[in-house]
Amino acid sequence: MFKKFSVVLVLLVVVAMVLSACQAPAATPAAEETTAPATEAATTAVDNTTPVTLRFTVWTGNEKHLAMLKEIADAYTALHPNVTVQYDTIDFDDYVSKVTIQLAGGTPPDAGWLMETAAPSFVDAGVLADLKPTLDAYTDYDFADLSQPALQLWQSGEGLYGVPFSNSPIFVVYNSDLFAKAGVATPDEMIKNNEWTWENLAKAAKDITDKGPAGSYGFVGFDAAMFTTQPWSTLVPAIWAYGGNTWSADGSTCEINQAAAVQAVTLFHDMTFKDKSITPPGDKTVFAGGTVGMTLAQLSRLTQLKDAGFKFGIAPLPAGPSGNQAVIGQAAIVVFDKSPNKAIAEDFVAFMTTKENFAKMAAFFPPTRISVLDSGILATNNPDLDPAQVELAVTNSIKNGTVLPSHVNFAKIDLAMRAEFDKLWTADADIQTILDAACADAAPYFK
């Protein structure tokens, strides 16, 4: 798995260089001749005349997600009969590389999704369109209703280069049935007693493994992975709770080898090899199978539990020595600057992110609009969840959380560190030495 992912990351490093080459140079007469027809077409298309197909890239293959997106697209087409929106699905692991290759090859999508880790490099490369003028001019858009902290990653100067549609906190999902069978207090009960900590999560995981049905495990990492396909989503919540970080806020210094981060990673290592409460390396057991007590997840990923056959609940991330630290995975809607239908794409993104359409997307993706978030729609749209748990684990975390770490050189840092993270999956791993090596390997990209 790691070798396969490394190939993808090598490609990311290569295409990251291409992104810089894609940055628009100063205007020339030839460039003006090339862009003029697109601008003219955009103006007439918004007036419902010239037929246009907008190509919008996403990474979801979920039928319910796509049906919701199609509903929004159909409503836009009803207003602009000449415009058809085509959603192109790209696998998540390949998403950034394939979009970047399209940009470099002169066949850019018009608009699409973009994850938080890619934001700094795409903004820095100048390949995203500034959406602020369009949003400011859009009738009844109410820009002030967008959560301003949620926009920070997508801002540069006065420009806004993406509108987050998903501010999705990472939370703990737990199998209530396994907790009951093992006689262990649930996260809900621990929260009431002010005992919901990472250390107590580890103890509960061990008890479920030892006292639960044969073949049970206490915990599995985000997307059933720990340090392989989703290391940051699993490690960062604990690292931040312990008072550590992956790198400094200004992106100049590696910090994942400092004491607090080492302590957090050691917690997971001990759970895996001492307590044996985490699914072992290479094991493909997933939470939805019903034999795991806890995992980390986000709201959009709970659709897989619809027919799970067991009771489950959600809880905010546990506290650590630095208290409760809410962690948010974010994705935004962007327009690519070289889109042949740029003005129409910007108009569609404005339409897509109105209050009405954010309410539709909130069925799966925690919204950026404060009015939608405060309406209680997340609980309404997720009737299988306890509304009080939704308030604690999702709504409050959105208001108080911090987006996962990102960096203009994220792809290169990620690739360098993954080679070391793989070594953590041995019983006798020297965690300090491994994380020191991770910082050393990634050092050139922090400068």
Coordinates of C-alpha atoms in Angstrom, one line a residue, residues 45-49 72-83 138 347-348 351-352 354 356-357:
A45 CA -23.9 32.3 -21.7
V46 CA -24.9 33.8 -18.4
D47 CA -27.6 35.6 -20.6
N48 CA -28.9 32.2 -21.6
T49 CA -27.7 32.1 -25.2
I72 CA -28.1 21.9 -7.5
A73 CA -26.8 21.7 -11.1
D74 CA -30.3 21.1 -12.5
A75 CA -31.6 24.2 -10.6
Y76 CA -28.9 26.3 -12.1
T77 CA -29.7 25.0 -15.6
A78 CA -33.4 25.9 -15.0
L79 CA -32.2 29.5 -14.6
H80 CA -29.6 29.3 -17.4
P81 CA -31.0 26.7 -19.9
N82 CA -27.9 27.0 -22.1
V83 CA -25.6 25.8 -19.3
Y138 CA -24.1 38.3 -6.6
D347 CA -21.4 32.5 -11.3
F348 CA -22.2 28.8 -10.7
F351 CA -25.1 30.0 -6.9
M352 CA -23.9 26.7 -5.5
T354 CA -26.0 30.4 -1.4
E356 CA -30.4 27.6 0.0
N357 CA -27.8 25.3 -1.6

